[in-house]
Coordinates of N, CA and C in Angstrom, one line a residue:
M131 N 40.3 18.2 -33.9 CA 39.4 16.5 -34.1 C 40.2 15.6 -32.7
A132 N 41.3 16.4 -31.5 CA 41.5 15.6 -31.2 C 40.2 16.4 -29.9
N133 N 39.7 17.4 -29.7 CA 38.8 17.8 -28.8 C 37.5 16.3 -29.2
T134 N 37.5 16.3 -30.5 CA 36.0 15.5 -30.9 C 36.9 14.2 -30.1
V135 N 37.7 13.6 -29.9 CA 38.0 12.5 -29.7 C 38.5 12.6 -27.7
Q136 N 38.4 13.7 -27.3 CA 38.3 13.5 -25.9 C 36.0 12.9 -25.5
Q137 N 35.9 14.2 -26.7 CA 34.0 14.4 -26.6 C 33.3 13.1 -26.4
G138 N 33.8 12.2 -27.5 CA 34.1 10.7 -27.9 C 33.8 10.1 -26.3
N139 N 35.1 10.0 -26.3 CA 35.8 9.2 -25.0 C 34.8 9.7 -24.1
R140 N 35.0 10.8 -23.3 CA 33.7 11.2 -21.9 C 32.7 10.9 -22.4
V141 N 31.9 11.1 -23.3 CA 30.6 10.3 -23.7 C 30.8 9.1 -23.1
D142 N 31.6 8.4 -24.2 CA 31.6 7.0 -23.6 C 31.7 6.4 -21.4
L143 N 32.4 7.3 -21.1 CA 32.6 6.6 -20.4 C 31.5 7.3 -19.5
V144 N 30.4 8.3 -19.7 CA 29.1 8.6 -19.2 C 28.8 8.1 -18.9
W145 N 28.3 7.1 -20.6 CA 27.1 6.5 -21.0 C 27.6 5.0 -20.0
G146 N 28.7 5.0 -20.3 CA 29.1 3.5 -19.0 C 28.6 3.9 -18.1
R147 N 28.9 4.7 -17.2 CA 29.2 4.7 -15.6 C 27.0 5.4 -15.3
M148 N 26.5 5.6 -16.3 CA 24.8 5.5 -16.9 C 24.5 4.2 -16.0
R149 N 25.1 3.6 -17.5 CA 24.7 2.5 -17.5 C 24.6 1.3 -16.4
A150 N 26.0 1.6 -15.6 CA 26.1 0.6 -14.7 C 25.3 1.4 -12.9
L151 N 25.1 2.6 -13.1 CA 24.1 2.6 -11.9 C 22.8 2.1 -12.3
A152 N 23.1 1.9 -13.5 CA 20.5 1.7 -14.5 C 21.0 0.3 -13.2
R153 N 22.1 -0.3 -13.7 CA 22.1 -1.5 -13.3 C 22.5 -2.0 -12.1
E154 N 22.8 -0.7 -11.3 CA 23.0 -1.7 -9.8 C 21.4 -1.1 -9.6
I155 N 20.7 -0.1 -10.3 CA 19.3 -0.2 -9.6 C 18.8 -1.7 -10.3
A156 N 18.7 -1.7 -10.8 CA 17.4 -2.5 -11.3 C 17.7 -3.8 -10.9
S157 N 19.0 -4.5 -10.5 CA 19.1 -5.4 -9.9 C 18.8 -5.7 -8.7
R158 N 18.9 -4.5 -8.1 CA 17.7 -4.8 -6.4 C 16.3 -5.4 -6.6
Q159 N 15.6 -4.3 -7.4 CA 14.2 -4.5 -8.0 C 13.6 -5.9 -8.6
Q160 N 15.5 -6.5 -8.9 CA 15.1 -7.9 -9.9 C 15.0 -8.4 -9.1
D161 N 15.9 -8.1 -7.9 CA 15.5 -9.9 -6.7 C 14.6 -9.3 -6.4
V162 N 14.1 -8.8 -5.9 CA 12.3 -8.7 -5.0 C 11.2 -8.9 -6.3
L163 N 12.0 -8.5 -7.3 CA 10.6 -9.4 -8.8 C 10.8 -10.6 -8.9
M164 N 11.5 -11.5 -9.3 CA 11.7 -13.1 -8.9 C 11.4 -13.5 -8.0
H165 N 11.3 -13.1 -6.5 CA 10.8 -13.6 -5.0 C 9.3 -13.7 -5.2
A166 N 8.7 -12.8 -5.9 CA 7.3 -12.1 -6.0 C 6.8 -12.9 -6.4
D167 N 7.3 -13.7 -7.9 CA 6.7 -15.5 -8.3 C 5.4 -14.2 -9.3
L168 N 5.8 -13.2 -10.1 CA 4.1 -13.3 -10.8 C 4.9 -13.4 -12.2
T169 N 3.6 -13.5 -12.8 CA 3.4 -13.4 -14.5 C 3.9 -12.2 -15.0
M170 N 4.5 -11.8 -16.1 CA 4.4 -10.6 -16.8 C 2.6 -10.0 -16.9
S171 N 1.8 -10.9 -16.8 CA 0.5 -10.2 -17.3 C 0.1 -9.6 -15.4
Q172 N 0.6 -10.4 -14.4 CA 0.2 -10.1 -13.1 C 1.1 -8.8 -13.3
M173 N 2.3 -8.8 -12.9 CA 3.1 -7.8 -12.6 C 3.0 -6.6 -13.3
K174 N 2.2 -6.1 -14.9 CA 1.6 -5.6 -15.7 C 0.3 -4.6 -14.4
A175 N -0.5 -5.6 -14.1 CA -1.3 -4.9 -13.7 C -1.2 -4.5 -12.5
F176 N -0.5 -5.4 -11.5 CA 0.5 -4.5 -10.2 C 0.6 -3.5 -9.9
F177 N 1.4 -3.4 -11.3 CA 2.2 -1.8 -11.8 C 0.9 -0.7 -11.9
A178 N 0.0 -0.7 -12.6 CA -1.1 -0.1 -13.2 C -1.9 0.1 -11.7
I179 N -2.4 -1.0 -10.9 CA -3.1 -0.5 -9.8 C -2.4 -0.3 -8.7
A180 N -1.0 -0.3 -8.7 CA 0.0 0.9 -7.7 C 0.0 2.4 -8.7
K181 N 0.4 2.4 -9.5 CA 0.6 3.7 -10.0 C -1.2 4.7 -9.8
D182 N -2.1 4.1 -10.5 CA -3.1 4.7 -10.7 C -4.3 5.1 -9.5
G183 N -3.2 4.0 -7.9 CA -4.1 4.6 -7.1 C -5.4 4.1 -7.2
D184 N -5.7 3.0 -6.5 CA -7.2 2.1 -6.4 C -8.6 2.3 -7.5
P185 N -7.3 2.0 -8.7 CA -8.3 1.7 -9.9 C -9.2 1.0 -9.9
S186 N -10.3 0.9 -11.2 CA -11.9 0.1 -10.8 C -10.8 -1.1 -12.1
I187 N -11.3 -2.5 -12.1 CA -10.9 -3.5 -12.9 C -11.1 -2.2 -14.5
G188 N -11.9 -1.7 -14.4 CA -12.0 -0.9 -16.0 C -11.0 -0.3 -16.2
L189 N -10.6 0.3 -15.3 CA -9.3 1.1 -15.6 C -7.9 0.4 -15.4
V190 N -8.5 -0.5 -15.3 CA -7.0 -1.6 -15.1 C -6.7 -1.9 -17.2
A191 N -8.1 -2.6 -17.0 CA -8.4 -3.3 -18.3 C -7.7 -2.1 -19.2
K192 N -8.4 -0.9 -19.3 CA -7.9 0.5 -20.1 C -6.1 0.6 -19.8
E193 N -6.0 0.5 -18.7 CA -4.8 0.5 -19.0 C -3.6 -0.2 -19.4
L194 N -4.2 -1.4 -19.3 CA -2.8 -3.0 -19.7 C -3.8 -2.7 -21.3
N195 N -4.8 -2.3 -21.3 CA -5.2 -2.4 -23.5 C -5.7 -4.0 -23.4
I196 N -6.8 -4.6 -22.7 CA -6.7 -5.8 -22.0 C -9.2 -5.4 -22.2
G197 N -9.5 -6.9 -22.7 CA -10.9 -7.1 -22.5 C -10.6 -7.0 -20.9
L198 N -12.2 -6.1 -20.6 CA -12.3 -6.4 -18.9 C -12.6 -7.8 -18.6
P199 N -13.1 -9.0 -18.8 CA -12.8 -10.5 -18.0 C -11.7 -10.9 -18.3
S200 N -10.7 -10.2 -19.3 CA -9.1 -10.6 -19.0 C -8.2 -10.0 -17.5
A201 N -8.9 -8.4 -17.5 CA -8.6 -7.7 -16.4 C -9.0 -8.4 -15.3
S202 N -9.9 -9.0 -15.1 CA -10.8 -9.4 -13.1 C -10.2 -10.5 -13.9
Q203 N -9.7 -11.5 -14.4 CA -8.9 -12.8 -14.0 C -7.4 -12.1 -13.8
V204 N -6.8 -11.4 -14.3 CA -5.6 -11.2 -13.8 C -5.7 -10.2 -12.1
V205 N -6.7 -9.5 -12.7 CA -6.3 -8.6 -10.8 C -7.0 -10.2 -9.8
E206 N -8.0 -11.1 -9.9 CA -8.2 -12.3 -9.3 C -6.5 -12.6 -8.5
R207 N -6.2 -13.3 -9.6 CA -5.0 -13.9 -9.3 C -4.2 -13.2 -8.5
L208 N -4.1 -12.0 -8.6 CA -3.4 -10.3 -7.7 C -4.3 -11.0 -6.3
V209 N -5.0 -11.2 -6.3 CA -5.7 -11.2 -5.1 C -6.0 -12.3 -4.5
K210 N -5.3 -13.4 -4.9 CA -5.0 -14.8 -4.6 C -3.7 -15.0 -4.2
A211 N -3.1 -13.7 -5.0 CA -1.6 -14.3 -3.8 C -1.0 -13.3 -3.2
G212 N -2.8 -12.2 -2.5 CA -2.2 -11.3 -1.6 C -1.2 -9.9 -1.6
L213 N -1.6 -9.8 -3.7 CA -1.2 -8.2 -3.1 C -1.9 -7.1 -3.5
V214 N -3.6 -7.4 -3.4 CA -4.6 -6.4 -4.0 C -5.9 -7.0 -3.2
E215 N -6.2 -6.4 -3.0 CA -7.7 -6.2 -2.4 C -9.0 -5.8 -3.4
R216 N -10.1 -6.4 -3.4 CA -10.8 -5.8 -4.2 C -12.5 -5.3 -3.3
R217 N -12.9 -4.4 -3.3 CA -13.5 -3.4 -3.0 C -13.6 -2.5 -3.5
P218 N -15.6 -2.6 -3.0 CA -16.8 -1.4 -3.8 C -16.2 0.2 -3.4
H219 N -16.5 0.7 -4.6 CA -16.6 2.1 -4.5 C -17.4 2.7 -3.7
P220 N -16.4 3.5 -3.3 CA -17.5 4.3 -2.1 C -18.7 4.9 -1.9
H221 N -18.5 5.5 -3.2 CA -19.6 6.9 -3.7 C -20.5 5.6 -5.0
D222 N -20.0 4.8 -5.2 CA -21.2 3.7 -6.4 C -20.3 2.5 -6.1
R223 N -21.5 2.0 -6.0 CA -21.8 0.8 -5.1 C -21.3 -0.6 -6.5
R224 N -21.5 -0.4 -7.9 CA -21.6 -1.0 -9.4 C -20.0 -1.4 -9.4
V225 N -19.0 0.0 -8.8 CA -17.6 -0.4 -8.8 C -17.3 -0.9 -7.9
T226 N -15.8 -2.0 -8.6 CA -15.3 -2.2 -8.2 C -13.5 -1.7 -7.6
Q227 N -13.3 -1.2 -7.3 CA -11.3 -0.7 -7.0 C -10.8 -2.4 -6.4
C228 N -9.5 -1.9 -7.5 CA -8.6 -2.7 -7.0 C -7.3 -1.8 -6.1
V229 N -7.3 -2.5 -4.9 CA -6.7 -1.6 -3.8 C -5.3 -2.6 -3.7
L230 N -4.2 -2.0 -3.4 CA -3.0 -2.5 -2.7 C -3.0 -3.3 -1.1
S231 N -3.3 -4.6 -1.3 CA -3.5 -5.5 0.2 C -1.7 -4.5 1.3
E232 N -2.2 -5.0 2.5 CA -0.6 -4.4 2.8 C 1.0 -5.1 2.7
R233 N 0.6 -6.7 1.9 CA 1.8 -7.1 1.7 C 1.7 -6.7 -0.1
G234 N 1.1 -6.1 -1.0 CA 1.0 -5.6 -1.7 C 1.8 -3.9 -1.5
Q235 N 1.5 -3.8 -0.8 CA 2.1 -1.9 -1.0 C 3.1 -2.3 0.0
N236 N 3.9 -3.4 0.4 CA 5.5 -3.7 0.8 C 5.9 -4.8 -0.1
L237 N 5.3 -4.9 -1.4 CA 6.2 -4.9 -2.6 C 5.9 -4.0 -3.4
R238 N 5.4 -2.5 -3.0 CA 6.2 -1.5 -3.4 C 7.4 -1.4 -3.1
R239 N 7.1 -1.4 -2.2 CA 8.3 -0.2 -1.1 C 9.6 -0.8 -1.5
E240 N 9.1 -2.8 -1.1 CA 10.8 -3.1 -1.6 C 10.7 -2.9 -3.1
L241 N 10.2 -3.0 -4.1 CA 10.6 -1.9 -4.6 C 11.3 -0.7 -5.4
D242 N 10.7 -0.5 -4.6 CA 11.3 1.3 -4.6 C 12.8 1.7 -4.3
A243 N 13.1 0.7 -3.5 CA 14.3 0.5 -3.1 C 15.3 0.5 -3.8
G244 N 15.2 0.6 -5.5 CA 16.5 0.9 -5.7 C 16.7 2.3 -6.0
P245 N 15.3 2.8 -5.9 CA 15.5 4.6 -6.4 C 15.8 4.9 -5.4
R246 N 15.8 4.8 -3.9 CA 15.6 5.3 -3.0 C 16.6 5.4 -2.9
A247 N 18.3 3.4 -3.1 CA 19.4 3.8 -2.7 C 20.0 4.7 -3.4
L248 N 19.5 5.8 -5.1 CA 20.0 6.4 -5.9 C 20.1 7.9 -4.3
R249 N 19.3 8.0 -4.3 CA 18.8 9.1 -3.4 C 19.7 9.0 -2.6
E250 N 20.4 7.8 -1.4 CA 20.9 7.7 -0.6 C 22.5 7.6 -0.4
W251 N 22.5 7.7 -2.1 CA 23.9 7.3 -2.4 C 24.4 9.2 -3.0
L252 N 23.0 10.4 -3.5 CA 23.5 11.6 -3.8 C 23.7 12.1 -2.8
E253 N 22.3 11.6 -1.5 CA 22.7 12.8 -0.4 C 24.5 12.5 0.4
R254 N 24.9 11.0 0.2 CA 26.6 11.2 0.7 C 27.7 12.0 0.4
M255 N 27.3 12.3 -1.4 CA 27.9 13.2 -2.1 C 28.2 14.0 -1.5
D256 N 30.1 14.5 -2.0 CA 30.3 15.5 -1.1 C 29.5 17.0 -2.0
A257 N 29.7 18.2 -2.0 CA 28.4 19.8 -2.3 C 29.2 19.6 -3.6
R258 N 30.3 20.0 -3.6 CA 30.8 20.2 -5.3 C 30.5 18.9 -6.0
D259 N 30.9 18.1 -6.3 CA 30.3 16.8 -7.0 C 29.1 16.8 -7.1
L260 N 28.4 17.0 -6.1 CA 26.9 16.8 -6.3 C 26.4 18.5 -7.2
A261 N 27.7 19.2 -6.7 CA 26.6 20.7 -7.5 C 26.8 20.5 -9.2
E262 N 27.8 19.5 -9.1 CA 28.4 19.3 -10.9 C 27.7 18.2 -11.5
L263 N 27.3 17.7 -10.6 CA 26.0 16.6 -10.9 C 24.7 17.3 -11.7
E264 N 24.5 18.1 -10.6 CA 22.9 18.8 -10.6 C 23.4 19.6 -12.2
R265 N 24.5 20.3 -12.7 CA 24.7 20.9 -13.6 C 24.7 19.8 -14.9
G266 N 25.1 19.0 -14.8 CA 25.2 18.4 -16.2 C 24.0 17.2 -16.4
L267 N 22.9 17.3 -15.4 CA 21.9 16.2 -14.7 C 20.4 17.7 -15.6
S268 N 20.9 19.4 -15.3 CA 20.1 20.0 -15.8 C 19.9 19.8 -17.6
A269 N 21.5 19.8 -17.9 CA 21.8 20.3 -19.3 C 21.2 19.4 -20.0
L270 N 21.0 17.4 -19.1 CA 21.1 16.7 -20.0 C 19.3 16.8 -20.3
A271 N 18.6 16.8 -19.0 CA 17.1 17.6 -18.9 C 16.6 18.6 -20.1
E272 N 17.2 19.1 -20.1 CA 17.1 20.7 -21.3 C 17.2 20.1 -22.6
M273 N 18.5 18.9 -23.0 CA 18.4 17.7 -24.5 C 17.4 17.1 -24.7
A274 N 16.6 16.3 -23.2 CA 15.7 15.4 -23.7 C 14.5 16.3 -24.0
A275 N 13.9 17.7 -23.5 CA 13.1 18.3 -23.2 C 13.4 18.4 -25.2
Q276 N 14.4 19.2 -25.4 CA 14.3 19.6 -26.4 C 14.1 18.9 -27.3
S277 N 14.2 16.9 -27.3 CA 14.1 16.4 -28.2 C 12.6 16.4 -28.7
R278 N 12.4 15.7 -27.4 CA 10.8 15.6 -27.2 C 9.9 16.6 -27.9
K279 N 10.3 18.2 -27.7 CA 9.7 18.7 -28.6 C 9.6 18.8 -30.2
E280 N 10.9 18.4 -30.7 CA 11.5 18.4 -31.8 C 10.4 17.0 -32.5
R281 N 10.3 16.3 -31.9 CA 10.0 15.0 -32.2 C 8.1 15.2 -32.4
E282 N 7.8 15.6 -31.1 CA 7.2 16.5 -31.0 C 6.1 16.8 -32.2
E283 N 7.5 17.8 -32.6 CA 6.6 18.4 -34.1 C 6.9 17.4 -35.4
Q284 N 7.8 17.3 -35.4 CA 7.7 16.1 -37.0 C 6.7 15.5 -37.3
H285 N 5.9 15.3 -35.4 CA 5.2 13.9 -36.0 C 3.5 14.9 -35.8
G286 N 3.9 16.1 -35.3 CA 2.4 17.0 -35.6 C 1.4 17.1 -34.4
H287 N 2.3 16.9 -33.2 CA 1.3 17.0 -32.2 C 1.8 18.1 -31.2

């Protein structure tokens, strides 16, 4: 019984520390997003463009699960905000690609500041603490993979 209580307390402590780290990283990103002055649909489109690397308007529409006219409108608002440029596809002039502008690339780099800070903290850790963290995270990643496998088996995937 005492071992179960200790385990529960340790889980609570780890959970709290993970949430605190996530909040710290998110707060760095939130500060950037608040100054970016984007609507939610613009933010989603921006992330889709940044993730997919020069997608067409059609791919943006598909990624956001919206129609082509709506995707075109939201991309146009990002163009007007100076975050995205429209360019003809190099091999198919019928296709227009969405490309992050220099300002858009800067915004993407600023948004990466939170995760980059985590890497910097890891680099500053004592070697023994880092090894223990790696061992614990490996075990957690294995649990997550097993959980995903079980979910897929339950849903027939």
